[in-house]
mmCIF file of C-alpha atoms in Angstrom:
data_model
loop_
_atom_site.group_PDB
_atom_site.id
_atom_site.type_symbol
_atom_site.label_atom_id
_atom_site.label_comp_id
_atom_site.label_asym_id
_atom_site.label_seq_id
_atom_site.Cartn_x
_atom_site.Cartn_y
_atom_site.Cartn_z
ATOM 1 C CA MET A 1 -8.985 -11.367 18.813
ATOM 2 C CA PRO A 2 -9.796 -7.661 18.692
ATOM 3 C CA ARG A 3 -11.171 -6.165 21.823
ATOM 4 C CA GLU A 4 -14.675 -4.800 21.682
ATOM 5 C CA LEU A 5 -14.712 -1.343 20.200
ATOM 6 C CA GLN A 6 -17.173 1.438 20.756
ATOM 7 C CA PRO A 7 -19.195 2.287 17.636
ATOM 8 C CA GLU A 8 -17.898 5.841 17.687
ATOM 9 C CA ARG A 9 -14.343 4.595 17.545
ATOM 10 C CA SER A 10 -13.810 5.775 14.013
ATOM 11 C CA ASP A 11 -11.093 4.882 11.539
ATOM 12 C CA GLU A 12 -9.372 8.138 12.359
ATOM 13 C CA ARG A 13 -9.205 7.278 16.033
ATOM 14 C CA LEU A 14 -8.084 3.743 15.229
ATOM 15 C CA VAL A 15 -5.355 5.090 12.979
ATOM 16 C CA ARG A 16 -4.165 7.415 15.720
ATOM 17 C CA LEU A 17 -3.990 4.521 18.161
ATOM 18 C CA ALA A 18 -2.315 2.237 15.639
ATOM 19 C CA GLN A 19 0.261 4.922 14.930
ATOM 20 C CA LYS A 20 1.181 4.747 18.590
ATOM 21 C CA GLY A 21 1.690 1.000 18.318
ATOM 22 C CA ASP A 22 -1.755 -0.302 19.283
ATOM 23 C CA THR A 23 -2.025 -3.583 17.380
ATOM 24 C CA ALA A 24 -5.624 -4.148 18.487
ATOM 25 C CA ALA A 25 -6.599 -0.877 16.814
ATOM 26 C CA PHE A 26 -4.674 -1.935 13.745
ATOM 27 C CA GLU A 27 -6.477 -5.259 13.738
ATOM 28 C CA SER A 28 -9.790 -3.404 13.707
ATOM 29 C CA LEU A 29 -8.606 -1.401 10.717
ATOM 30 C CA TYR A 30 -7.533 -4.649 9.080
ATOM 31 C CA ARG A 31 -10.944 -6.261 9.641
ATOM 32 C CA SER A 32 -12.894 -3.308 8.296
ATOM 33 C CA ASN A 33 -10.755 -3.060 5.143
ATOM 34 C CA LEU A 34 -9.881 -6.700 4.524
ATOM 35 C CA GLN A 35 -12.610 -7.646 2.068
ATOM 36 C CA ARG A 36 -12.106 -4.648 -0.214
ATOM 37 C CA ILE A 37 -8.348 -5.086 -0.255
ATOM 38 C CA TYR A 38 -8.524 -8.832 -0.822
ATOM 39 C CA ALA A 39 -11.128 -8.385 -3.584
ATOM 40 C CA LEU A 40 -8.913 -5.863 -5.334
ATOM 41 C CA ALA A 41 -5.896 -8.162 -5.032
ATOM 42 C CA MET A 42 -7.900 -11.127 -6.231
ATOM 43 C CA ARG A 43 -9.187 -9.314 -9.310
ATOM 44 C CA MET A 44 -5.757 -8.000 -10.177
ATOM 45 C CA LEU A 45 -3.889 -11.259 -9.589
ATOM 46 C CA ARG A 46 -6.619 -13.821 -10.370
ATOM 47 C CA ASN A 47 -5.070 -16.266 -7.939
ATOM 48 C CA PRO A 48 -6.372 -16.779 -4.387
ATOM 49 C CA SER A 49 -2.992 -17.680 -2.864
ATOM 50 C CA ALA A 50 -1.233 -14.756 -4.514
ATOM 51 C CA ALA A 51 -4.081 -12.455 -3.465
ATOM 52 C CA GLU A 52 -3.824 -13.623 0.142
ATOM 53 C CA GLU A 53 -0.074 -13.065 0.167
ATOM 54 C CA ALA A 54 -0.463 -9.619 -1.368
ATOM 55 C CA THR A 55 -3.139 -8.743 1.187
ATOM 56 C CA GLN A 56 -0.840 -9.751 4.034
ATOM 57 C CA GLU A 57 1.995 -7.753 2.555
ATOM 58 C CA VAL A 58 -0.216 -4.681 2.184
ATOM 59 C CA PHE A 59 -1.206 -4.699 5.848
ATOM 60 C CA VAL A 60 2.349 -5.324 7.039
ATOM 61 C CA ARG A 61 3.527 -2.462 4.840
ATOM 62 C CA ALA A 62 0.687 -0.284 6.094
ATOM 63 C CA TRP A 63 1.797 -0.930 9.683
ATOM 64 C CA GLU A 64 5.366 -0.021 8.832
ATOM 65 C CA ARG A 65 4.334 3.163 7.051
ATOM 66 C CA LEU A 66 1.587 4.191 9.382
ATOM 67 C CA ARG A 67 3.669 6.937 10.956
ATOM 68 C CA SER A 68 4.012 8.599 7.585
ATOM 69 C CA PHE A 69 0.219 8.564 7.044
ATOM 70 C CA ARG A 70 -0.794 12.179 7.554
ATOM 71 C CA ARG A 71 -4.525 11.608 8.027
ATOM 72 C CA ASP A 72 -5.330 14.221 5.380
ATOM 73 C CA SER A 73 -6.920 11.448 3.313
ATOM 74 C CA LEU A 74 -9.035 8.446 4.186
ATOM 75 C CA PHE A 75 -7.147 5.479 5.577
ATOM 76 C CA SER A 76 -9.085 3.203 3.207
ATOM 77 C CA SER A 77 -8.006 5.267 0.175
ATOM 78 C CA TRP A 78 -4.401 5.253 1.366
ATOM 79 C CA LEU A 79 -4.521 1.497 1.825
ATOM 80 C CA HIS A 80 -6.195 1.031 -1.532
ATOM 81 C CA ARG A 81 -3.515 2.998 -3.315
ATOM 82 C CA MET A 82 -0.817 1.038 -1.515
ATOM 83 C CA THR A 83 -2.433 -2.207 -2.677
ATOM 84 C CA VAL A 84 -2.512 -1.140 -6.307
ATOM 85 C CA ASN A 85 1.122 -0.001 -6.164
ATOM 86 C CA LEU A 86 2.306 -3.140 -4.421
ATOM 87 C CA ILE A 87 0.576 -5.489 -6.831
ATOM 88 C CA LEU A 88 1.739 -3.591 -9.883
ATOM 89 C CA ASP A 89 5.298 -3.661 -8.517
ATOM 90 C CA GLN A 90 4.988 -7.406 -8.006
ATOM 91 C CA LEU A 91 3.667 -7.928 -11.510
ATOM 92 C CA ARG A 92 6.429 -5.814 -13.023
ATOM 93 C CA ALA A 93 9.086 -7.653 -11.012
ATOM 94 C CA ARG A 94 7.677 -10.978 -12.089
ATOM 95 C CA GLN A 95 7.606 -9.866 -15.702
ATOM 96 C CA ARG A 96 11.261 -8.793 -15.503
ATOM 97 C CA PHE A 97 12.146 -12.096 -13.854
ATOM 98 C CA ASP A 98 10.311 -14.039 -16.542
ATOM 99 C CA GLU A 99 11.984 -12.069 -19.296
ATOM 100 C CA ARG A 100 15.446 -12.675 -17.928
ATOM 101 C CA PHE A 101 15.519 -16.113 -16.441
ATOM 102 C CA VAL A 102 12.553 -18.251 -17.311
ATOM 103 C CA GLU A 103 11.935 -20.307 -20.379
ATOM 104 C CA GLU A 104 8.502 -19.991 -21.900
ATOM 105 C CA PRO A 105 6.833 -23.094 -20.372
ATOM 106 C CA GLU A 106 8.020 -22.297 -16.832
ATOM 107 C CA ALA A 107 7.079 -18.650 -17.258
ATOM 108 C CA ALA A 108 3.535 -19.724 -17.862
ATOM 109 C CA ASP A 109 3.600 -21.661 -14.592
ATOM 110 C CA LEU A 110 4.617 -18.567 -12.638
ATOM 111 C CA LYS A 111 1.780 -16.448 -13.940
ATOM 112 C CA PRO A 112 -1.625 -16.440 -12.280
ATOM 113 C CA ALA A 113 -3.840 -19.304 -13.243
ATOM 114 C CA ARG A 114 -5.357 -18.443 -16.586
ATOM 115 C CA GLN A 115 -8.693 -19.603 -17.735
ATOM 116 C CA PRO A 116 -9.356 -20.558 -21.341
ATOM 117 C CA ARG A 117 -9.597 -17.498 -23.539
ATOM 118 C CA HIS A 118 -12.904 -18.550 -25.012
ATOM 119 C CA PRO A 119 -15.655 -19.135 -22.490
ATOM 120 C CA PRO A 120 -18.230 -21.852 -23.026
ATOM 121 C CA ALA A 121 -20.787 -20.538 -25.458
ATOM 122 C CA ALA A 122 -23.718 -22.065 -23.637
ATOM 123 C CA ALA A 123 -23.148 -20.265 -20.394
ATOM 124 C CA ARG A 124 -23.690 -16.551 -20.162
ATOM 125 C CA LEU A 125 -20.706 -15.279 -18.265
ATOM 126 C CA ASP A 126 -21.163 -13.022 -15.347
ATOM 127 C CA LEU A 127 -19.043 -9.911 -15.284
ATOM 128 C CA GLU A 128 -16.626 -11.249 -12.683
ATOM 129 C CA ALA A 129 -15.680 -14.190 -14.876
ATOM 130 C CA ALA A 130 -15.599 -12.108 -18.034
ATOM 131 C CA VAL A 131 -13.194 -9.615 -16.460
ATOM 132 C CA ALA A 132 -10.875 -12.470 -15.496
ATOM 133 C CA LEU A 133 -10.651 -13.417 -19.160
ATOM 134 C CA LEU A 134 -9.422 -10.025 -20.328
ATOM 135 C CA PRO A 135 -5.806 -9.540 -21.365
ATOM 136 C CA GLU A 136 -3.728 -8.324 -18.437
ATOM 137 C CA GLN A 137 -3.331 -4.644 -19.320
ATOM 138 C CA ALA A 138 -6.934 -4.290 -20.426
ATOM 139 C CA ARG A 139 -8.097 -5.984 -17.221
ATOM 140 C CA MET A 140 -5.979 -3.688 -15.061
ATOM 141 C CA VAL A 141 -7.259 -0.569 -16.783
ATOM 142 C CA PHE A 142 -10.882 -1.736 -16.587
ATOM 143 C CA LEU A 143 -10.565 -2.595 -12.892
ATOM 144 C CA LEU A 144 -8.836 0.642 -12.012
ATOM 145 C CA HIS A 145 -11.080 2.882 -14.140
ATOM 146 C CA ASP A 146 -14.551 1.374 -14.191
ATOM 147 C CA VAL A 147 -14.519 -0.502 -10.889
ATOM 148 C CA GLU A 148 -12.222 1.532 -8.676
ATOM 149 C CA GLY A 149 -12.812 4.965 -10.164
ATOM 150 C CA TYR A 150 -9.280 6.017 -11.073
ATOM 151 C CA ARG A 151 -8.834 8.571 -13.873
ATOM 152 C CA HIS A 152 -6.862 7.785 -17.001
ATOM 153 C CA ARG A 153 -4.103 10.144 -15.957
ATOM 154 C CA GLU A 154 -3.657 8.287 -12.664
ATOM 155 C CA ILE A 155 -3.783 4.901 -14.363
ATOM 156 C CA ALA A 156 -1.192 6.003 -16.883
ATOM 157 C CA GLY A 157 1.117 6.896 -13.998
ATOM 158 C CA LEU A 158 0.475 3.665 -12.125
ATOM 159 C CA LEU A 159 0.907 1.404 -15.127
ATOM 160 C CA GLU A 160 3.686 3.476 -16.676
ATOM 161 C CA ILE A 161 1.849 3.833 -19.955
ATOM 162 C CA ALA A 162 0.607 6.793 -21.992
ATOM 163 C CA GLU A 163 -2.814 8.195 -21.169
ATOM 164 C CA GLY A 164 -3.949 7.382 -24.698
ATOM 165 C CA THR A 165 -2.846 3.774 -24.207
ATOM 166 C CA SER A 166 -4.937 3.585 -21.061
ATOM 167 C CA LYS A 167 -7.964 4.816 -23.007
ATOM 168 C CA ALA A 168 -7.302 2.306 -25.768
ATOM 169 C CA HIS A 169 -7.087 -0.558 -23.240
ATOM 170 C CA LEU A 170 -10.346 0.546 -21.666
ATOM 171 C CA HIS A 171 -12.066 0.728 -25.018
ATOM 172 C CA ARG A 172 -10.813 -2.779 -25.858
ATOM 173 C CA ALA A 173 -11.838 -4.132 -22.469
ATOM 174 C CA ARG A 174 -15.359 -2.724 -22.651
ATOM 175 C CA ARG A 175 -15.843 -4.002 -26.178
ATOM 176 C CA GLN A 176 -14.665 -7.482 -25.181
ATOM 177 C CA LEU A 177 -16.842 -7.501 -22.068
ATOM 178 C CA ARG A 178 -19.932 -6.433 -23.977
ATOM 179 C CA LYS A 179 -19.255 -9.203 -26.426
ATOM 180 C CA ASP A 180 -18.665 -11.866 -23.752
ATOM 181 C CA LEU A 181 -21.669 -10.817 -21.687
ATOM 182 C CA ALA A 182 -23.947 -10.894 -24.724
ATOM 183 C CA ARG A 183 -23.228 -14.586 -25.322
ATOM 184 C CA MET B 1 -21.410 12.137 -36.813
ATOM 185 C CA ASN B 2 -21.374 8.658 -38.364
ATOM 186 C CA CYS B 3 -21.334 5.222 -36.676
ATOM 187 C CA GLN B 4 -17.553 4.871 -36.731
ATOM 188 C CA GLU B 5 -17.013 8.290 -35.200
ATOM 189 C CA THR B 6 -19.747 7.701 -32.621
ATOM 190 C CA ARG B 7 -18.240 4.416 -31.429
ATOM 191 C CA ARG B 8 -14.777 5.941 -31.301
ATOM 192 C CA ARG B 9 -16.010 8.800 -29.098
ATOM 193 C CA LEU B 10 -18.410 6.802 -26.954
ATOM 194 C CA ASP B 11 -15.986 6.384 -24.032
ATOM 195 C CA ASP B 12 -15.150 10.092 -24.046
ATOM 196 C CA TYR B 13 -18.861 10.878 -24.106
ATOM 197 C CA LEU B 14 -19.536 8.661 -21.106
ATOM 198 C CA GLU B 15 -16.507 10.111 -19.355
ATOM 199 C CA GLY B 16 -17.912 13.607 -19.864
ATOM 200 C CA ASP B 17 -14.879 14.599 -21.892
ATOM 201 C CA LEU B 18 -16.736 15.718 -25.033
ATOM 202 C CA GLY B 19 -17.627 19.323 -25.621
ATOM 203 C CA SER B 20 -21.285 20.257 -25.768
ATOM 204 C CA ASP B 21 -21.372 20.407 -29.591
ATOM 205 C CA GLU B 22 -19.815 16.954 -29.942
ATOM 206 C CA SER B 23 -22.059 15.540 -27.247
ATOM 207 C CA ARG B 24 -25.141 16.829 -29.013
ATOM 208 C CA ALA B 25 -23.914 15.456 -32.334
ATOM 209 C CA LEU B 26 -23.354 12.028 -30.766
ATOM 210 C CA GLU B 27 -26.776 12.069 -29.129
ATOM 211 C CA ARG B 28 -28.435 13.034 -32.419
ATOM 212 C CA HIS B 29 -26.720 10.086 -34.076
ATOM 213 C CA THR B 30 -27.644 7.541 -31.394
ATOM 214 C CA ASP B 31 -31.260 8.761 -31.464
ATOM 215 C CA GLY B 32 -31.484 7.716 -35.076
ATOM 216 C CA CYS B 33 -29.202 4.673 -35.141
ATOM 217 C CA ASP B 34 -30.366 1.444 -33.488
ATOM 218 C CA ALA B 35 -26.934 -0.199 -33.443
ATOM 219 C CA CYS B 36 -25.143 2.746 -31.848
ATOM 220 C CA ARG B 37 -28.006 3.338 -29.410
ATOM 221 C CA ARG B 38 -27.751 -0.337 -28.361
ATOM 222 C CA GLU B 39 -24.001 -0.041 -27.909
ATOM 223 C CA LEU B 40 -24.432 3.029 -25.733
ATOM 224 C CA ALA B 41 -27.077 1.277 -23.623
ATOM 225 C CA GLU B 42 -24.950 -1.873 -23.241
ATOM 226 C CA THR B 43 -21.931 0.169 -22.200
ATOM 227 C CA ARG B 44 -23.972 2.046 -19.612
ATOM 228 C CA ARG B 45 -25.260 -1.264 -18.267
ATOM 229 C CA LEU B 46 -21.710 -2.590 -18.137
ATOM 230 C CA LEU B 47 -20.575 0.426 -16.124
ATOM 231 C CA ASP B 48 -23.430 -0.073 -13.672
ATOM 232 C CA GLU B 49 -22.474 -3.715 -13.267
ATOM 233 C CA ALA B 50 -18.811 -2.791 -12.875
ATOM 234 C CA LEU B 51 -19.638 -0.730 -9.807
ATOM 235 C CA GLY B 52 -21.111 -3.902 -8.360
ATOM 236 C CA LEU B 53 -17.629 -5.424 -8.407
ATOM 237 C CA ARG B 54 -16.607 -3.042 -5.660
ATOM 238 C CA VAL B 55 -18.067 -5.421 -3.148
ATOM 239 C CA GLY B 56 -15.540 -7.210 -1.016
ATOM 240 C CA LEU B 57 -14.436 -10.807 -1.078
ATOM 241 C CA GLN B 58 -13.556 -12.919 1.907
ATOM 242 C CA PRO B 59 -10.213 -14.728 1.733
ATOM 243 C CA GLY B 60 -10.313 -18.480 2.081
ATOM 244 C CA ARG B 61 -8.367 -18.443 5.309
ATOM 245 C CA GLU B 62 -7.696 -16.217 8.298
ATOM 246 C CA LEU B 63 -4.785 -13.891 7.500
ATOM 247 C CA TRP B 64 -4.476 -11.845 10.669
ATOM 248 C CA GLY B 65 -2.307 -14.328 12.578
ATOM 249 C CA ASP B 66 0.425 -14.246 9.959
ATOM 250 C CA ILE B 67 0.176 -10.479 9.655
ATOM 251 C CA GLU B 68 0.325 -9.917 13.389
ATOM 252 C CA ALA B 69 3.367 -12.164 13.686
ATOM 253 C CA ARG B 70 5.206 -9.839 11.331
ATOM 254 C CA LEU B 71 4.281 -6.574 13.020
ATOM 255 C CA GLU B 72 6.329 -6.434 16.198
ATOM 256 C CA PRO B 73 9.764 -7.511 15.038
ATOM 257 C CA ARG B 74 9.735 -5.246 12.036
ATOM 258 C CA ARG B 75 8.601 -2.079 13.639
ATOM 259 C CA ALA B 76 8.264 -2.117 17.379
ATOM 260 C CA PRO B 77 6.906 1.306 18.285
ATOM 261 C CA LEU B 78 9.384 2.823 20.674
ATOM 262 C CA ALA B 79 6.908 5.202 22.212
ATOM 263 C CA GLY B 80 4.532 2.377 23.062
ATOM 264 C CA ALA B 81 7.388 0.251 24.289
ATOM 265 C CA ALA B 82 8.663 3.075 26.451
ATOM 266 C CA SER B 83 5.193 3.476 27.940
ATOM 267 C CA ARG B 84 5.084 -0.186 28.791
ATOM 268 C CA TRP B 85 8.580 -0.144 30.262
ATOM 269 C CA LEU B 86 7.945 2.910 32.347
ATOM 270 C CA ALA B 87 4.357 2.228 33.361
ATOM 271 C CA GLY B 88 3.968 1.436 37.012
ATOM 272 C CA LEU B 89 7.465 2.584 37.881
ATOM 273 C CA VAL B 90 6.552 6.176 38.474
ATOM 274 C CA PRO B 91 6.339 7.005 42.131
ATOM 275 C CA PRO B 92 4.891 10.224 43.460
ATOM 276 C CA GLY B 93 7.510 12.876 43.723
ATOM 277 C CA GLY B 94 9.822 11.685 41.001
ATOM 278 C CA GLY B 95 13.532 11.177 41.249
ATOM 279 C CA LEU B 96 16.719 12.945 40.485
ATOM 280 C CA ARG B 97 18.371 10.059 38.671
ATOM 281 C CA TRP B 98 15.723 9.862 35.974
ATOM 282 C CA ALA B 99 15.468 13.597 35.697
ATOM 283 C CA ALA B 100 19.176 13.592 34.893
ATOM 284 C CA ALA B 101 18.656 10.756 32.435
ATOM 285 C CA GLY B 102 15.904 12.665 30.708
ATOM 286 C CA ALA B 103 17.964 15.807 30.463
ATOM 287 C CA THR B 104 20.898 13.858 29.038
ATOM 288 C CA LEU B 105 18.694 12.032 26.574
ATOM 289 C CA ALA B 106 17.061 15.259 25.479
ATOM 290 C CA GLY B 107 20.523 16.724 24.854
ATOM 291 C CA ILE B 108 21.546 13.696 22.833
ATOM 292 C CA LEU B 109 18.330 13.785 20.890
ATOM 293 C CA VAL B 110 18.733 17.426 19.967
ATOM 294 C CA ALA B 111 22.096 16.556 18.434
ATOM 295 C CA THR B 112 20.744 13.390 16.857
ATOM 296 C CA LEU B 113 17.680 14.977 15.344
ATOM 297 C CA THR B 114 19.686 17.867 14.020
ATOM 298 C CA LEU B 115 21.622 15.327 12.017
ATOM 299 C CA VAL B 116 18.826 12.914 11.173
ATOM 300 C CA GLY B 117 15.530 14.728 11.269
ATOM 301 C CA PRO B 118 12.659 14.341 8.841
ATOM 302 C CA SER B 119 13.751 17.358 6.842
ATOM 303 C CA SER B 120 17.272 16.030 6.403
ATOM 304 C CA VAL B 121 15.793 12.700 5.411
ATOM 305 C CA ARG B 122 13.880 14.358 2.640
ATOM 306 C CA ARG B 123 16.923 16.264 1.475
ATOM 307 C CA SER B 124 18.911 13.059 1.388
ATOM 308 C CA VAL B 125 16.599 11.185 -0.943
ATOM 309 C CA PRO B 126 18.544 11.147 -4.186
ATOM 310 C CA ASN B 127 15.725 9.839 -6.388
ATOM 311 C CA PRO B 128 17.675 7.029 -8.035
ATOM 312 C CA VAL B 129 16.053 4.798 -10.617
ATOM 313 C CA LEU B 130 16.817 1.094 -10.496
ATOM 314 C CA ARG B 131 16.662 -0.064 -14.045
ATOM 315 C CA PRO B 132 16.459 -3.690 -15.088
ATOM 316 C CA GLY B 133 19.981 -4.885 -15.493
ATOM 317 C CA ALA B 134 21.464 -2.387 -13.077
ATOM 318 C CA THR B 135 23.218 -5.169 -11.224
ATOM 319 C CA THR B 136 26.059 -3.050 -9.891
ATOM 320 C CA ALA B 137 23.733 -0.625 -8.183
ATOM 321 C CA LEU B 138 21.663 -3.498 -6.901
ATOM 322 C CA SER B 139 24.596 -5.359 -5.388
ATOM 323 C CA VAL B 140 25.870 -2.240 -3.653
ATOM 324 C CA ALA B 141 22.383 -1.475 -2.405
ATOM 325 C CA THR B 142 22.086 -5.003 -1.100
ATOM 326 C CA ALA B 143 25.245 -4.428 0.883
ATOM 327 C CA GLY B 144 23.652 -1.231 2.188
ATOM 328 C CA GLN B 145 20.560 -3.159 3.183
ATOM 329 C CA ARG B 146 22.737 -5.672 5.016
ATOM 330 C CA GLN B 147 24.495 -2.817 6.776
ATOM 331 C CA ALA B 148 21.154 -1.342 7.860
ATOM 332 C CA ALA B 149 19.888 -4.742 8.991
ATOM 333 C CA ALA B 150 23.076 -5.359 10.960
ATOM 334 C CA ALA B 151 22.707 -1.989 12.657
ATOM 335 C CA GLU B 152 19.080 -2.741 13.497
ATOM 336 C CA ALA B 153 19.818 -5.826 15.567
ATOM 337 C CA PRO B 154 21.551 -4.011 18.473
ATOM 338 C CA ILE B 155 18.519 -1.750 18.844
ATOM 339 C CA PHE B 156 16.310 -4.623 19.841
ATOM 340 C CA GLN B 157 18.973 -5.951 22.216
ATOM 341 C CA VAL B 158 19.388 -2.593 23.902
ATOM 342 C CA ARG B 159 15.620 -2.237 24.187
ATOM 343 C CA ARG B 160 15.394 -5.608 25.834
ATOM 344 C CA ASP B 161 18.254 -4.733 28.214
ATOM 345 C CA LEU B 162 16.657 -1.429 29.084
ATOM 346 C CA ALA B 163 13.287 -3.041 29.680
ATOM 347 C CA ALA B 164 14.859 -5.673 31.926
ATOM 348 C CA THR B 165 16.731 -3.023 33.905
ATOM 349 C CA LEU B 166 13.661 -0.885 34.353
ATOM 350 C CA GLU B 167 11.521 -3.779 35.391
ATOM 351 C CA GLY B 168 14.037 -4.817 38.032
ATOM 352 C CA ALA B 169 15.055 -1.379 39.204
ATOM 353 C CA ASP B 170 13.891 0.320 42.303
ATOM 354 C CA ALA B 171 13.862 3.496 40.323
ATOM 355 C CA THR B 172 12.179 6.693 41.176
ATOM 356 C CA LEU B 173 10.758 8.318 38.114
ATOM 357 C CA ASP B 174 9.554 11.823 37.674
ATOM 358 C CA PRO B 175 6.365 11.784 35.537
ATOM 359 C CA VAL B 176 7.555 14.860 33.671
ATOM 360 C CA THR B 177 10.776 13.088 32.835
ATOM 361 C CA VAL B 178 8.906 9.985 31.784
ATOM 362 C CA ARG B 179 6.801 12.003 29.382
ATOM 363 C CA GLU B 180 9.887 13.745 28.042
ATOM 364 C CA VAL B 181 11.729 10.477 27.529
ATOM 365 C CA GLU B 182 8.708 8.973 25.844
ATOM 366 C CA ARG B 183 8.216 12.008 23.631
ATOM 367 C CA ASN B 184 11.849 12.007 22.568
ATOM 368 C CA LEU B 185 11.809 8.297 21.871
ATOM 369 C CA ALA B 186 8.731 8.822 19.705
ATOM 370 C CA ILE B 187 10.493 11.606 17.779
ATOM 371 C CA LEU B 188 13.508 9.401 17.264
ATOM 372 C CA ASP B 189 11.308 6.551 16.151
ATOM 373 C CA GLU B 190 9.437 8.796 13.768
ATOM 374 C CA ALA B 191 12.680 9.804 12.088
ATOM 375 C CA THR B 192 13.533 6.117 11.685
ATOM 376 C CA GLY B 193 10.013 5.471 10.404
ATOM 377 C CA GLU B 194 10.361 8.168 7.747
ATOM 378 C CA ILE B 195 13.591 6.674 6.478
ATOM 379 C CA ARG B 196 12.037 3.220 6.403
ATOM 380 C CA ALA B 197 8.982 4.542 4.583
ATOM 381 C CA ALA B 198 11.223 6.174 1.983
ATOM 382 C CA LEU B 199 13.059 2.858 1.671
ATOM 383 C CA GLU B 200 9.819 1.089 0.896
ATOM 384 C CA ASP B 201 9.664 3.202 -2.254
ATOM 385 C CA GLN B 202 13.358 2.910 -3.004
ATOM 386 C CA PRO B 203 14.598 -0.249 -1.290
ATOM 387 C CA SER B 204 17.852 -0.271 -3.183
ATOM 388 C CA SER B 205 18.801 3.327 -2.449
ATOM 389 C CA ILE B 206 22.365 3.265 -1.169
ATOM 390 C CA HIS B 207 22.002 6.639 0.544
ATOM 391 C CA LEU B 208 18.804 5.706 2.343
ATOM 392 C CA ASN B 209 20.193 2.396 3.536
ATOM 393 C CA ARG B 210 23.309 4.105 4.863
ATOM 394 C CA LEU B 211 21.178 6.768 6.473
ATOM 395 C CA LEU B 212 19.070 4.093 8.143
ATOM 396 C CA ALA B 213 22.151 2.252 9.389
ATOM 397 C CA SER B 214 23.497 5.519 10.763
ATOM 398 C CA GLN B 215 20.149 6.265 12.391
ATOM 399 C CA TYR B 216 20.098 2.847 14.038
ATOM 400 C CA GLN B 217 23.602 3.335 15.379
ATOM 401 C CA MET B 218 22.673 6.664 16.894
ATOM 402 C CA GLU B 219 19.462 5.255 18.300
ATOM 403 C CA ALA B 220 21.381 2.396 19.872
ATOM 404 C CA GLU B 221 23.840 4.854 21.378
ATOM 405 C CA VAL B 222 21.047 6.960 22.861
ATOM 406 C CA LEU B 223 19.441 3.905 24.386
ATOM 407 C CA ARG B 224 22.771 2.644 25.721
ATOM 408 C CA ARG B 225 23.414 5.961 27.433
ATOM 409 C CA LEU B 226 19.927 5.910 28.864
ATOM 410 C CA HIS B 227 20.506 2.350 30.001
ATOM 411 C CA ARG B 228 23.779 3.249 31.696
ATOM 412 C CA LEU B 229 22.189 6.174 33.506
#
């Protein structure tokens, strides 16, 4: 359990302590950032187990890289970026694996649990559920742009796509969401 | 501006990427067109709701235990470890033996860090790209990773030996020397940390893996010398 921390013990101070090997300080950083990081992982992966594993991996990686964190940006932003990169790497690796080694039916098993493309007409979907129904690239662009505030140029770099493609995915995502939410 | 043009430029308008003339033209159109005005309003509402998704979610289980279990073995902070080893063993007045050890270590570290400092790490990053299907590069890199992992193991053994020696020794430690040893260990560890951080981005880099293995060997040698002293 984390030891009691003074209110003024800011992220910056916790980072400094964690950089020196203080795991209690790192645990405090973990607790204050956990929900945002897990939520991001969950929305990108759409699978609670995969999101939990990714979250663990992010914090382990953050610990390993903490000495290279220069404190010229917010720790939360640094961690956030690391999460996006890690998950996109995982998705790309899985896609390559699927393309090379897995037959179609098994490939479907390896992907995050998918919900039916067409939601029940009677129920008005909330945004969370509607986002989960978007095609993968459109969902990623929507999450990164409209939820997380990344610019198209950054998204293009992260997803290894053209900036125009990012805009097209966003346009498609918004149109689909408007349609689904209007049901 | 007609409906088709308006809907095509709506995202750019909301992004603030349209020039003032185009923005005014779009606004004039939406003022007079119910369908486009509705689409603009719905998109704005969607963006407001999207910001609401920034709220966090709680995982279904406690994750910290598993995370914590993976922290120490993978990256035990030398500086912290040195503090723990040396804490409580520093008598007033200090001692010649540890002063000599510190001086020797500092000398070794100067040589070590000249060879493997952060700047040389950066120069050594070759920026390779691992393409799908690059099995040859991957297999060689895997051998490099094994080499680095094999070189890492002695570090932990030497640390344990040194800790055991220090705990059992009736040593006399000069606080200045302790600080110097700790500082140098932290520098050495930072160099290792930078290589490992670079490897996180390029895990299959042959050069980085060899550099890490070399760094571990030097680190082990420094610690062994310190241990012997």
